Amino acid sequence: MESVPKPNKRMPVSAMLDRKIVIPAIRASFAKLNPRLMVKNPVMFVVEIVAALTTVIFLRDVLTGGVGLGFTFQIILWLWFTVLFANFAEAVAEGRGKAQAESLRKTRTESQAKLLTGVGQAFKLVPGTSLKVGDVVLVEAGDTIPSDGEVTEGVASVNEAAITGESAPVIRESGGDRSAVTGGTQVLSDWIRVRITAAQGSTFIDRMIKLVEGAERQKTPNEIALNILLAGLTIIFVFATVTIPSYAAYAGGSISVVVLVALFVTLIPTTIGALLSAIGIAGMDRLVRFNVLAMSGRAVEAAGDVDTLLLDKTGTITLGNRQATSFRPVRGVTEQELADAAQLASLADETPEGRSIVVLAKEKYGIRGRDMAELGATFIPFTAQTRMSGVDAGGSSVRKGAVDAMLNYVGGGTPLAVASGNTVRTIQPMALSDVGREIQSIADDIAKAGGTPLAVARDGKLLGVIQLKDIVKGGIRERFAELRRMGIRTVMITGDNPMTAAAIAAEAGVDDFLAQATPEDKLKLIRDEQAKGKLVAMCGDGTNDAPALAQADVGVAMNTGTQAAREAGNMVDLDSNPTKLIEVVEIGKQLLMTRGALTTFSIANDVAKYFAIIPAMFLAFYPQLNVLNVMNLSSPQSAILSAIIFNALVIIALIPLALKGVAYRAVGAGALLRRNLLIYGLGGIVIPFIGIKAIDLVVTALHLA
Amino acid sequence: MTVLGWFQIILFCVVIVALAKPLGWYMTRVFNGEKTFLSPVLRPIEAGIYWFSGVDEKREQHWLTYTVAMLLFHVGGFLIIYGVMRLQAILPFNPAGQGAVAEDLSFNTAISFITNTNWQNYGGESTISYLVQMLGLTHQNFLSAATGIALAVALIRGFSRASTRTVGNFWVDVTRCTLYVLLPICIVYTLFLVSQGMPQTLGDYVEATTLEGARQTIAVGPVASQVAIKMLGTNGGGFFNANAAHPFENPTALSNFVQMLSIFALGAALTNVFGRMVGNQRQGWAILAVMGVLFVAGVAITYWAEANGTSTLQALGLVGGNMEGKEVRFGIVASSLFAVITTAASCGAVNAMHDSFTAIGGMIPLINMQLGEIIVGGVGAGLYGMLLFVVLAIFVAGLMVGRTPEYVGKKIEAREVKMAMLAILVLPLMYLGWTAVGVVYPAAVASMANAGPHGFTEVLYAFTSATGNNGSAFAGLTGNTLFYNLTLASAMFVGRFFMIIPAMAIAGSLAAKKSIPASAGTLPTTGGLFVGLVVGVILIIGGLTFFPALALGPIVEHLAMNAGNLF
């Protein structure tokens, strides 16, 4: 049984700081000092300004021969380090994406395209880059598809390893839900005609490259709000520090600019200011590692907020195929007889259902495989008209099929005109024979339990019913329980009738289900949930999913799906695994949590910094204030220096956390808050006391101050 | 500290909590426009007021219209006060024959009363007539209080409503608040105060001959009616210069206790109104709990500091706590409690001289005001100030549950954060900025009564009190100078309106949002964890701003005193 393990694609720290990333990142840290780039990050921009300012003052003092230059120099050095460390954090986060973009770029080969001229198969060779939207090209075995498009004619196997990393070829054909092709992928066999849907520079691969590089990174709404908060705090601390010289003058003392700057820089939220963009980039990167591409950071944030998950039953909650689980004979027929007939009817049936019947017959009743040719049997294949299949052998005929179709076949009743392979049919009871009624009642039982009945008849006589069952994926129930603890409601979407849907929903443990769902029903469900203020996530692949994907707050399109679906969604899953929606939500939550945790940590840090700097600053004229020197730092200079060193080093120390993200646990908001407040809030208050003291010991031992 | 002292503090807290629910229930009905037991009497008057002033009570206002109406209303209030003060010499009800009040003092006083500050740079009995007291001051005491409450209700509506453009009608809210809440309580309250021995007369000052044969003029007047609203509306402007320390303004221990209760009563009840309007009273209790934690901590510290007195006094052979500047009638506990209450709320009435408190004892009132007077706070102003901090706390920590922040069903986004930050920014700008000027500008330095850190604290206290619209004074400082009249007026103005406008912008933006149902993934905002979180954010974000100033004022003074240095 296929189970749903929690994928673990978190990178080890060592891989994160590998040389290939670190060395260019160091170079980038200096390049990012350009004020035009820095201004995007208000907190660090302010640090850069004051660092530059104090550097100018320092140079003046050097020329005029000021005192305490060694101390001033060290402070300035650490101010610049603070800015560089912030740039480094961002550069490392970007570096990981760049490496990925590089490998993508290699696939963008300069190919020739066979542009169809509109007359039969005639084409002319043009450079792939000259193609326009709406052009139709012919792609044959061995050719690279020149740009994104829709298959208009033909079937071909395509190697999409360039984007999915999966080397097994996939089938792409016109019509249906497998018609989208991606530029840069290669046709392995046959030929297709492709209508180009994306201009050069805006193809899927182009967008992917930009996304993973972070080149087009826009600040997300929450990030903007957080930046406002940080800017506001910075302004408050401007007030708190610029008023100090006046207070000091009143007390008959004076305070040097460099000390004020040191106090200011340690108070403003540099830690989160430095790591904020790295957190955002790393969040997108985590999705990419999961082979999910988010078209915007906003979508990742929305994923964290999702209240309702819409999940397709087939492939997500249940395994794609139903399996036979029991044989239910009518009175007067033994299970063995029924199993024998069912196995015979399924011998040539290559569908997974058919094979599962043969397997069940062998495992439970020891009925060995038989050779069709030996029996001289002819196979009667399934058709949409007869809705049954079977075998004719030696004058005997065996059939299996949908219950109503079979009842009709043996002349037992008049089926109502409801057409669908897996719905229960209501047969007018008056027209049924006793056996027919018995078959009908068994079928009803099976449907109620979430199964699908298949009736079996030999020579026009009904023998019983095969129970086919949807197999709920292992571990999925636990995942849903986890989602419930996160506060997320799961809704199963299925084409099954309500009775079957209810049974499977109960077995899988989803909160709700939408049975006999049409695309319109799906769209309506999303709108209804949104009207209640909820955010909805779903995944889909078909063209008829496109409206719902566009309407959902988080719409994950399967990469195997149609171009329309891929355009409508705001994420694309390259592996086309709908269960991943759950991980997407977790990544979104992790991103938001990391931001919150580091903001809290950053602000809580200020308490200790005050206790380090305030007594040191005023000691010259109010020696009594040494009582506040609770860390017992050795000298005013060393106290100030230690605080600013701590402030810079903590950025470096937290880069791995910013990139990896704070671990998410599905334990409910209250418990999560308690835990994080304890670690990042209380920890944020306590850690700098220890850190600054330790640095002070080192600074003193090295006679730096 | 004594058991009886603590008993009084606990009794106070219990009564406030007990009053919150019934008052909250009543006020919720008033502001929802529902019938109350007073409707048969008051409804005709209310309808008459709307008819007379042409207000359509059914028409609700956009937040901007609401705010503009409020501002226009205050321009009118300002002109009336300024006018009657300048013209009081030729206006009636002036038995003491007071002359025109100076321009800068009139300006300062007018701003002071419309902003619910009631900072007094004037001595009531020696400067202004009965007419000014009643028409100018008592009148504004009602309206600035009603305005505060109306604004808080508008902000609450922002949280409780969904997908709408309006937040209520300012004129209706102010009218209903005055008519159904303030007036009825004040009438009963005034009668109670008179029963305690408080004067209520339009007659002349009383001439008396003392035992020593000296002639003395005893100031009286319509005291009780003004005291009732100055407390209930957290205005704090006393009839007499000595405020609630004056025997006529606070005659008995019972009147003292009831006055303390009346400062907190409406502010505490508004938290319940909040809970009721957002559909979960526990939300209101959580807010009250945040206020309660900070309040009890403040009381404990001040009471401890005052009861222990100072090493200097003990060295002089004085036993017991610090009684300097306190009424013997009230003693240490009632004075400490009053001081914390009056600064926690933006009342500013005083029954003891805060200037004479110990350094630490006097620091708590200062901190209370610097935190933005959100511990119960001024009527209405305390709640909207607290909600601004809640918005910030939710924004910082809310992310840690893995969702974008939301509070009582409303998403907290860029606009709300921007406005909350703006409102919180102006407070330190005013009190730290003006203090920085005040301690070095020579004309301002001359106003200080004390040198060193104590003088510093006086200046810091004055600007903090003005910015927070508190109005209590640390005494010592001579406020009636051109510099202080103008700078304090600017602090009061900015402290009031630059907080109100962003708060209303938040109300408007929240009202327009959808309401999100709570789930297991939603940050719980009713439990102890939330209370602790908000307290922490208030102390860290609020506290970090003024820690350097405190270190140079009360903290260094306290440390110096222990070393034998006095200022």
CSV table of N, CA and C in Angstrom, one decimal, chain B residues 6-53:
chain,number,residue,atom,x,y,z
B,6,TRP,N,-3.5,46.9,51.9
B,6,TRP,CA,-3.7,46.0,50.8
B,6,TRP,C,-5.2,45.7,50.6
B,7,PHE,N,-5.9,45.7,51.7
B,7,PHE,CA,-7.3,45.4,51.7
B,7,PHE,C,-8.0,46.5,50.8
B,8,GLN,N,-7.6,47.7,51.1
B,8,GLN,CA,-8.2,48.8,50.3
B,8,GLN,C,-7.9,48.7,48.8
B,9,ILE,N,-6.7,48.3,48.5
B,9,ILE,CA,-6.3,48.2,47.1
B,9,ILE,C,-7.1,47.1,46.5
B,10,ILE,N,-7.2,45.9,47.2
B,10,ILE,CA,-8.0,44.8,46.6
B,10,ILE,C,-9.5,45.1,46.5
B,11,LEU,N,-10.0,45.8,47.5
B,11,LEU,CA,-11.4,46.2,47.5
B,11,LEU,C,-11.7,47.0,46.2
B,12,PHE,N,-10.7,48.0,46.0
B,12,PHE,CA,-10.9,48.8,44.8
B,12,PHE,C,-11.0,48.0,43.5
B,13,CYS,N,-10.0,47.1,43.4
B,13,CYS,CA,-10.0,46.3,42.2
B,13,CYS,C,-11.3,45.5,42.0
B,14,VAL,N,-11.7,44.9,43.1
B,14,VAL,CA,-12.9,44.0,43.1
B,14,VAL,C,-14.1,44.8,42.6
B,15,VAL,N,-14.3,46.0,43.2
B,15,VAL,CA,-15.5,46.8,42.8
B,15,VAL,C,-15.4,47.2,41.3
B,16,ILE,N,-14.2,47.6,40.9
B,16,ILE,CA,-14.1,48.0,39.5
B,16,ILE,C,-14.5,46.8,38.5
B,17,VAL,N,-14.0,45.6,38.9
B,17,VAL,CA,-14.3,44.5,38.0
B,17,VAL,C,-15.8,44.2,38.1
B,18,ALA,N,-16.4,44.3,39.3
B,18,ALA,CA,-17.8,44.1,39.5
B,18,ALA,C,-18.7,45.1,38.7
B,19,LEU,N,-18.2,46.3,38.6
B,19,LEU,CA,-19.0,47.3,37.9
B,19,LEU,C,-18.9,47.2,36.4
B,20,ALA,N,-17.8,46.6,35.9
B,20,ALA,CA,-17.5,46.6,34.5
B,20,ALA,C,-18.7,45.9,33.7
B,21,LYS,N,-19.2,44.8,34.2
B,21,LYS,CA,-20.2,44.1,33.5
B,21,LYS,C,-21.5,44.8,33.3
B,22,PRO,N,-22.1,45.2,34.4
B,22,PRO,CA,-23.4,45.9,34.3
B,22,PRO,C,-23.3,47.2,33.5
B,23,LEU,N,-22.2,48.0,33.8
B,23,LEU,CA,-22.0,49.2,33.1
B,23,LEU,C,-21.8,49.0,31.6
B,24,GLY,N,-21.0,47.9,31.3
B,24,GLY,CA,-20.7,47.5,29.9
B,24,GLY,C,-22.0,47.1,29.2
B,25,TRP,N,-22.8,46.4,29.9
B,25,TRP,CA,-24.1,46.0,29.3
B,25,TRP,C,-24.9,47.2,29.0
B,26,TYR,N,-25.0,48.1,29.9
B,26,TYR,CA,-25.8,49.3,29.7
B,26,TYR,C,-25.3,50.2,28.5
B,27,MET,N,-23.9,50.4,28.6
B,27,MET,CA,-23.4,51.2,27.5
B,27,MET,C,-23.5,50.6,26.1
B,28,THR,N,-23.4,49.3,26.1
B,28,THR,CA,-23.5,48.6,24.8
B,28,THR,C,-24.9,48.9,24.2
B,29,ARG,N,-25.9,48.8,25.1
B,29,ARG,CA,-27.3,49.1,24.6
B,29,ARG,C,-27.4,50.5,24.2
B,30,VAL,N,-26.8,51.5,24.9
B,30,VAL,CA,-26.8,52.9,24.5
B,30,VAL,C,-26.2,53.1,23.1
B,31,PHE,N,-25.0,52.5,22.9
B,31,PHE,CA,-24.4,52.8,21.6
B,31,PHE,C,-24.9,51.9,20.5
B,32,ASN,N,-25.6,50.9,20.8
B,32,ASN,CA,-26.3,50.1,19.7
B,32,ASN,C,-27.7,50.8,19.4
B,33,GLY,N,-28.0,51.9,20.2
B,33,GLY,CA,-29.3,52.6,19.9
B,33,GLY,C,-30.5,51.8,20.4
B,34,GLU,N,-30.2,50.9,21.4
B,34,GLU,CA,-31.4,50.1,21.9
B,34,GLU,C,-32.0,50.9,23.1
B,35,LYS,N,-33.2,50.4,23.5
B,35,LYS,CA,-33.9,51.1,24.6
B,35,LYS,C,-33.3,50.8,25.9
B,36,THR,N,-33.3,51.8,26.8
B,36,THR,CA,-32.8,51.6,28.1
B,36,THR,C,-33.9,52.0,29.1
B,37,PHE,N,-33.6,51.8,30.4
B,37,PHE,CA,-34.7,52.2,31.3
B,37,PHE,C,-34.8,53.7,31.4
B,38,LEU,N,-33.9,54.4,30.9
B,38,LEU,CA,-34.0,55.9,30.9
B,38,LEU,C,-34.6,56.4,29.7
B,39,SER,N,-34.8,55.6,28.7
B,39,SER,CA,-35.4,56.0,27.4
B,39,SER,C,-36.7,56.8,27.5
B,40,PRO,N,-37.6,56.4,28.3
B,40,PRO,CA,-38.9,57.1,28.4
B,40,PRO,C,-38.7,58.6,28.7
B,41,VAL,N,-37.7,58.9,29.6
B,41,VAL,CA,-37.5,60.3,29.9
B,41,VAL,C,-36.6,61.0,28.9
B,42,LEU,N,-35.5,60.3,28.5
B,42,LEU,CA,-34.5,60.9,27.7
B,42,LEU,C,-34.7,60.9,26.2
B,43,ARG,N,-35.5,59.9,25.7
B,43,ARG,CA,-35.6,59.8,24.3
B,43,ARG,C,-36.2,61.1,23.7
B,44,PRO,N,-37.3,61.7,24.3
B,44,PRO,CA,-37.8,63.0,23.7
B,44,PRO,C,-36.7,64.1,23.6
B,45,ILE,N,-35.9,64.2,24.7
B,45,ILE,CA,-34.9,65.2,24.7
B,45,ILE,C,-33.9,64.9,23.6
B,46,GLU,N,-33.5,63.6,23.4
B,46,GLU,CA,-32.5,63.2,22.4
B,46,GLU,C,-33.1,63.6,21.0
B,47,ALA,N,-34.3,63.2,20.8
B,47,ALA,CA,-34.9,63.4,19.5
B,47,ALA,C,-35.0,64.9,19.2
B,48,GLY,N,-35.3,65.7,20.3
B,48,GLY,CA,-35.4,67.2,20.2
B,48,GLY,C,-34.0,67.7,19.8
B,49,ILE,N,-33.0,67.2,20.4
B,49,ILE,CA,-31.6,67.7,20.0
B,49,ILE,C,-31.3,67.5,18.5
B,50,TYR,N,-31.7,66.3,18.1
B,50,TYR,CA,-31.4,66.0,16.6
B,50,TYR,C,-32.2,66.9,15.7
B,51,TRP,N,-33.5,67.1,16.2
B,51,TRP,CA,-34.4,67.9,15.3
B,51,TRP,C,-33.9,69.3,15.3
B,52,PHE,N,-33.4,69.8,16.5
B,52,PHE,CA,-33.0,71.2,16.6
B,52,PHE,C,-31.7,71.4,15.7
B,53,SER,N,-30.8,70.4,15.8
B,53,SER,CA,-29.5,70.6,15.2
B,53,SER,C,-29.5,70.0,13.8
